[in-house]
PDB file of C-alpha atoms in Angstrom:
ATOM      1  CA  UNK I   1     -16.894  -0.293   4.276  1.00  0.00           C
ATOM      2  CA  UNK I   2     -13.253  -2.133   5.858  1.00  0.00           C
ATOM      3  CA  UNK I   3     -14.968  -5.743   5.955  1.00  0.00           C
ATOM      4  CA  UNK I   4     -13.686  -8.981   4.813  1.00  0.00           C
ATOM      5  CA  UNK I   5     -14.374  -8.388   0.395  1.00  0.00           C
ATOM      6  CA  UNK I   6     -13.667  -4.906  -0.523  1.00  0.00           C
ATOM      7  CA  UNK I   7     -10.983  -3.725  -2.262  1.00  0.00           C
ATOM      8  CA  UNK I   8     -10.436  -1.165   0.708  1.00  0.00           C
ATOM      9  CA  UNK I   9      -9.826  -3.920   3.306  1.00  0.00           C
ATOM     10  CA  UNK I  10      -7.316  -5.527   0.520  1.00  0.00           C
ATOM     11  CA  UNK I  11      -5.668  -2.494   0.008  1.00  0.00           C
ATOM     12  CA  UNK I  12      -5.737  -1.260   4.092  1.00  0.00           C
ATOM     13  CA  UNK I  13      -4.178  -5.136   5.528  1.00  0.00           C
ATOM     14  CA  UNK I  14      -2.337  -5.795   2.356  1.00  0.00           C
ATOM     15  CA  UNK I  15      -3.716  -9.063   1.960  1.00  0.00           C
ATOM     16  CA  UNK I  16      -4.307 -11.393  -1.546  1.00  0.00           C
ATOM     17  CA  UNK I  17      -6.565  -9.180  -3.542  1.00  0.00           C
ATOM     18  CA  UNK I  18      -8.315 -12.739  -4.649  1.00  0.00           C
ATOM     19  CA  UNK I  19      -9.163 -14.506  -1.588  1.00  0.00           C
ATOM     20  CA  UNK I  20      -7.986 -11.753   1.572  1.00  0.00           C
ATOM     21  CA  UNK I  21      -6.259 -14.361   3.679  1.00  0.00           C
ATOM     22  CA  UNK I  22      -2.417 -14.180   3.290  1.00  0.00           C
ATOM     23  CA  UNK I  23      -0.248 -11.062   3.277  1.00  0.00           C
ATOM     24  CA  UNK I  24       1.215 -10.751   0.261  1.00  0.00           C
ATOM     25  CA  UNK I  25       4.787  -9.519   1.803  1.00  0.00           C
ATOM     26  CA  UNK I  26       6.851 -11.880   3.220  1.00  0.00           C
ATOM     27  CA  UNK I  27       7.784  -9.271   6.129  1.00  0.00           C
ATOM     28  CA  UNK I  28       4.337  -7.525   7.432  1.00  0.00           C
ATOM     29  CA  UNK I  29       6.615  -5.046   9.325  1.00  0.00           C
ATOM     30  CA  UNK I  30       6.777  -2.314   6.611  1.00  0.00           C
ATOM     31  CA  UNK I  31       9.871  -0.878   8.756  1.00  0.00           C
ATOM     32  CA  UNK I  32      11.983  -3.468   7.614  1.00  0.00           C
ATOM     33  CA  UNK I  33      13.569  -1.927   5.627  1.00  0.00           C
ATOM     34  CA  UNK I  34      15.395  -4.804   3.536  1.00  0.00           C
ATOM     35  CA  UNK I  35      12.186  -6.708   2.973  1.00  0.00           C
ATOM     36  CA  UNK I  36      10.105  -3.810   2.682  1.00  0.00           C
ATOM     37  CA  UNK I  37       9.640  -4.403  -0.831  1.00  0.00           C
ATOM     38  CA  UNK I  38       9.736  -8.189  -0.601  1.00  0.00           C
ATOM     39  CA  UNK I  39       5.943 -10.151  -1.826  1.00  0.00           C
ATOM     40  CA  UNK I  40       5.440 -13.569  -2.071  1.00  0.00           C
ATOM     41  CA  UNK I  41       5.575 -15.239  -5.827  1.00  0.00           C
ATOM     42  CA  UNK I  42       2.046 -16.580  -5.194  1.00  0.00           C
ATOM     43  CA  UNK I  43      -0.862 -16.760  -2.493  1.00  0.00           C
ATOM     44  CA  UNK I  44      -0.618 -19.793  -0.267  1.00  0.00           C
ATOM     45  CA  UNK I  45      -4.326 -20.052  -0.213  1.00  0.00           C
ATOM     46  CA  UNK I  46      -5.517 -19.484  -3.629  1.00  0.00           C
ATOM     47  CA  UNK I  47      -2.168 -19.533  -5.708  1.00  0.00           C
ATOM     48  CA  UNK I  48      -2.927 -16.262  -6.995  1.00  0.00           C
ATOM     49  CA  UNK I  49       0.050 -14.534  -8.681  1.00  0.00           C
ATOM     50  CA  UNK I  50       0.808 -11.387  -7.360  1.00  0.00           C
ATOM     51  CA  UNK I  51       3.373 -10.199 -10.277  1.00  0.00           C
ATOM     52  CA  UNK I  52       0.437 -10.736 -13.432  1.00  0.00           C
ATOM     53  CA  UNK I  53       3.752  -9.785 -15.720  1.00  0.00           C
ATOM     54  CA  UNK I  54       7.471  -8.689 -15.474  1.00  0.00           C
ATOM     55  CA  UNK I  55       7.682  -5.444 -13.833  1.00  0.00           C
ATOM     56  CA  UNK I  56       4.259  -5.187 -13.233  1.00  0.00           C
ATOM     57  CA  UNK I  57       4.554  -2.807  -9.972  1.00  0.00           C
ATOM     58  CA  UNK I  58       6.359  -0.152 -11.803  1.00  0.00           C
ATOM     59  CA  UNK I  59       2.911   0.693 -12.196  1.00  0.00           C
ATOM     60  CA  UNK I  60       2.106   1.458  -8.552  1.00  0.00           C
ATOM     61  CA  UNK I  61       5.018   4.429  -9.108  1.00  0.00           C
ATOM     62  CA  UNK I  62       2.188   6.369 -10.561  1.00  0.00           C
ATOM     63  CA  UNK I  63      -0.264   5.234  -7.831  1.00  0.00           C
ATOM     64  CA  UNK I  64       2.948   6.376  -5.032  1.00  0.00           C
ATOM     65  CA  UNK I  65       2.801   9.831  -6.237  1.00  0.00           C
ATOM     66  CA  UNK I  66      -1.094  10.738  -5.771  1.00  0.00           C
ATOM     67  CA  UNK I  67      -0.630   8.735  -2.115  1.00  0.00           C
ATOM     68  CA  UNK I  68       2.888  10.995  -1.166  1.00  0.00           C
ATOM     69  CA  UNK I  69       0.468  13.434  -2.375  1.00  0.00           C
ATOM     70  CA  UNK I  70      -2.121  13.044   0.262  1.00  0.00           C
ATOM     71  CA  UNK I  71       0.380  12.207   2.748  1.00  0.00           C
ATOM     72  CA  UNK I  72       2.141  15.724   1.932  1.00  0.00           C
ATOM     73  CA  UNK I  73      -1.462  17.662   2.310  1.00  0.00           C
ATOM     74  CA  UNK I  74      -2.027  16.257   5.655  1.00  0.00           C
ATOM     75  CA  UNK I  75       0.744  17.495   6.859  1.00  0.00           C
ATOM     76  CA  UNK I  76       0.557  20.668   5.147  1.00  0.00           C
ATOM     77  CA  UNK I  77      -3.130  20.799   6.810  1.00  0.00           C
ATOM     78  CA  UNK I  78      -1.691  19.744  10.535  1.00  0.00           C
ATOM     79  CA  UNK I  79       1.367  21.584  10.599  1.00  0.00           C
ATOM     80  CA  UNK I  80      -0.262  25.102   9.148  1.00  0.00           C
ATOM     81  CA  UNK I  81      -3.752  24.970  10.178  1.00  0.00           C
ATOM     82  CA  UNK I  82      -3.587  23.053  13.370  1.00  0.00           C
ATOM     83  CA  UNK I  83      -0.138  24.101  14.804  1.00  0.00           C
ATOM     84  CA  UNK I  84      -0.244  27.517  13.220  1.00  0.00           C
ATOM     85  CA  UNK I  85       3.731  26.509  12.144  1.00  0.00           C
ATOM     86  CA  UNK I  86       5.982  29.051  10.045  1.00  0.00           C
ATOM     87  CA  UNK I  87       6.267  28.461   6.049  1.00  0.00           C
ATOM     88  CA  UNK I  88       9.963  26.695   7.330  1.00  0.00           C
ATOM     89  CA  UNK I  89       8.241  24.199   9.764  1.00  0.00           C
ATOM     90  CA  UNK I  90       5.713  23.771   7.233  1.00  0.00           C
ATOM     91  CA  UNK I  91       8.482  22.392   4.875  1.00  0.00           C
ATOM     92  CA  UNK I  92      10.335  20.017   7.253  1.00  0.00           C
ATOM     93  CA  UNK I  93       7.090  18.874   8.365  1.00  0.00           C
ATOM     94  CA  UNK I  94       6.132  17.758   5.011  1.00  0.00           C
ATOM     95  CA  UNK I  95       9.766  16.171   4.232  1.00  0.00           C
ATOM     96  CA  UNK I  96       9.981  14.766   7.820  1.00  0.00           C
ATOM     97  CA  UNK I  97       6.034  13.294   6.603  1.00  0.00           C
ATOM     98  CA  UNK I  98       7.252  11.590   3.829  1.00  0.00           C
ATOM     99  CA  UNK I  99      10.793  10.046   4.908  1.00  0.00           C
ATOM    100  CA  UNK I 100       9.076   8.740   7.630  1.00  0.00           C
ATOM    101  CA  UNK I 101       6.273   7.260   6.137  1.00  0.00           C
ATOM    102  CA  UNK I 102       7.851   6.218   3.028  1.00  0.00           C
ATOM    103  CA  UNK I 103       8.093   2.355   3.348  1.00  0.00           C
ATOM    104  CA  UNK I 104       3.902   2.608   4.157  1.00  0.00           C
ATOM    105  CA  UNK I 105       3.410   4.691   1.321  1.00  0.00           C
ATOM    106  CA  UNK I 106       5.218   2.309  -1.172  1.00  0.00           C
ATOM    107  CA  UNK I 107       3.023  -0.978   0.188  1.00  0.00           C
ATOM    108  CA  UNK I 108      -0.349   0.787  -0.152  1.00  0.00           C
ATOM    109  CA  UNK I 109       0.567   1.660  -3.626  1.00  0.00           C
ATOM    110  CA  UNK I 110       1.233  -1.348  -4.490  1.00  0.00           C
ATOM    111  CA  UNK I 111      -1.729  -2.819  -3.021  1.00  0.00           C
ATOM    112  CA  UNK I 112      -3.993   0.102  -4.804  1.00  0.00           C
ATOM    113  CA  UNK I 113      -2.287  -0.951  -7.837  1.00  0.00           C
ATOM    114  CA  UNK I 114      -3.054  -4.959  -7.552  1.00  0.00           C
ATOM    115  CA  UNK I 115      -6.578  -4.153  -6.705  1.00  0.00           C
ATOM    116  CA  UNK I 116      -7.287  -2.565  -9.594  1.00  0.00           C
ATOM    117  CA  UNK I 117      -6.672  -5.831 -11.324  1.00  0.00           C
ATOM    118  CA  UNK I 118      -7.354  -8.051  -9.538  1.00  0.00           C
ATOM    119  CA  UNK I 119     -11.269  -8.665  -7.029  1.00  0.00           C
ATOM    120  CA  UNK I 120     -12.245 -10.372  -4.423  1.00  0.00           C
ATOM    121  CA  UNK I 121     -13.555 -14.149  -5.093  1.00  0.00           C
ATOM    122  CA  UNK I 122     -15.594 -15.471  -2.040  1.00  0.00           C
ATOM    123  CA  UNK I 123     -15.498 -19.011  -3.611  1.00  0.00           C
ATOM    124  CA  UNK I 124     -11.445 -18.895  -2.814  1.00  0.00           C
ATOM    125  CA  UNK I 125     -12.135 -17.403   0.604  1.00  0.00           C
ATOM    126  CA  UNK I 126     -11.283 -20.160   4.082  1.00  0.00           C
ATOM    127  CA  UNK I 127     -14.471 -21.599   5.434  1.00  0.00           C
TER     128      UNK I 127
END
């Protein structure tokens, strides 16, 4: 299910969605926050390009929402079911959720949104 030519192990390391060996950020700390955001013009391995058209990412917006989303339920889940927290703690739990995991939810949307263009090509895969 997470090996080496599924779109989940793509989407999961953030590597090309062609051949899965380079990152496609230039930073792979997502906490950075200056290059958070910042992807490579084109795979070093297979030259695939990452931006298929001019503001292609704006895309992965829609894709951000249904992740914050998930990320927002868990905490929901954990705060109210697990820690048995007040409606308040609830809340800041679910803010606190999402500030802090903002810059993680922003690169797997954009790496749900290549992959749905884009699949795996074992030809362009290192030997």
């Amino acid at each position: 299910m997470f090996k080496k030519g599924t779109k989940l192990y793509s989407i999961i390391t953030g590597t090309c969605p062609k051949c899965h060996e380079e990152s496609m950020f230039k930073n792979t700390n997502p906490y950075a926050l200056y290059e958070a955001l910042s992807m490579h013009e084109r795979c070093s391995n297979c030259q695939t390009k990452y931006k298929i058209e001019p503001s292609f990412f704006y895309g992965s917006m829609y894709v951000s929402y249904g992740v914050g989303i998930a990320f927002a339920v868990a905490a929901f889940v954990i705060s109210f079911y697990v820690f048995n927290a007040g409606l308040n703690t609830v809340f800041i739990s679910i803010v606190a959720t999402l500030i802090v995991f903002l810059p993680i939810i922003l690169r797997v949307s954009r790496n749900i949104w290549i992959n749905l263009f884009m699949s795996y090509d074992k030809s362009l895969a290192k030997k």
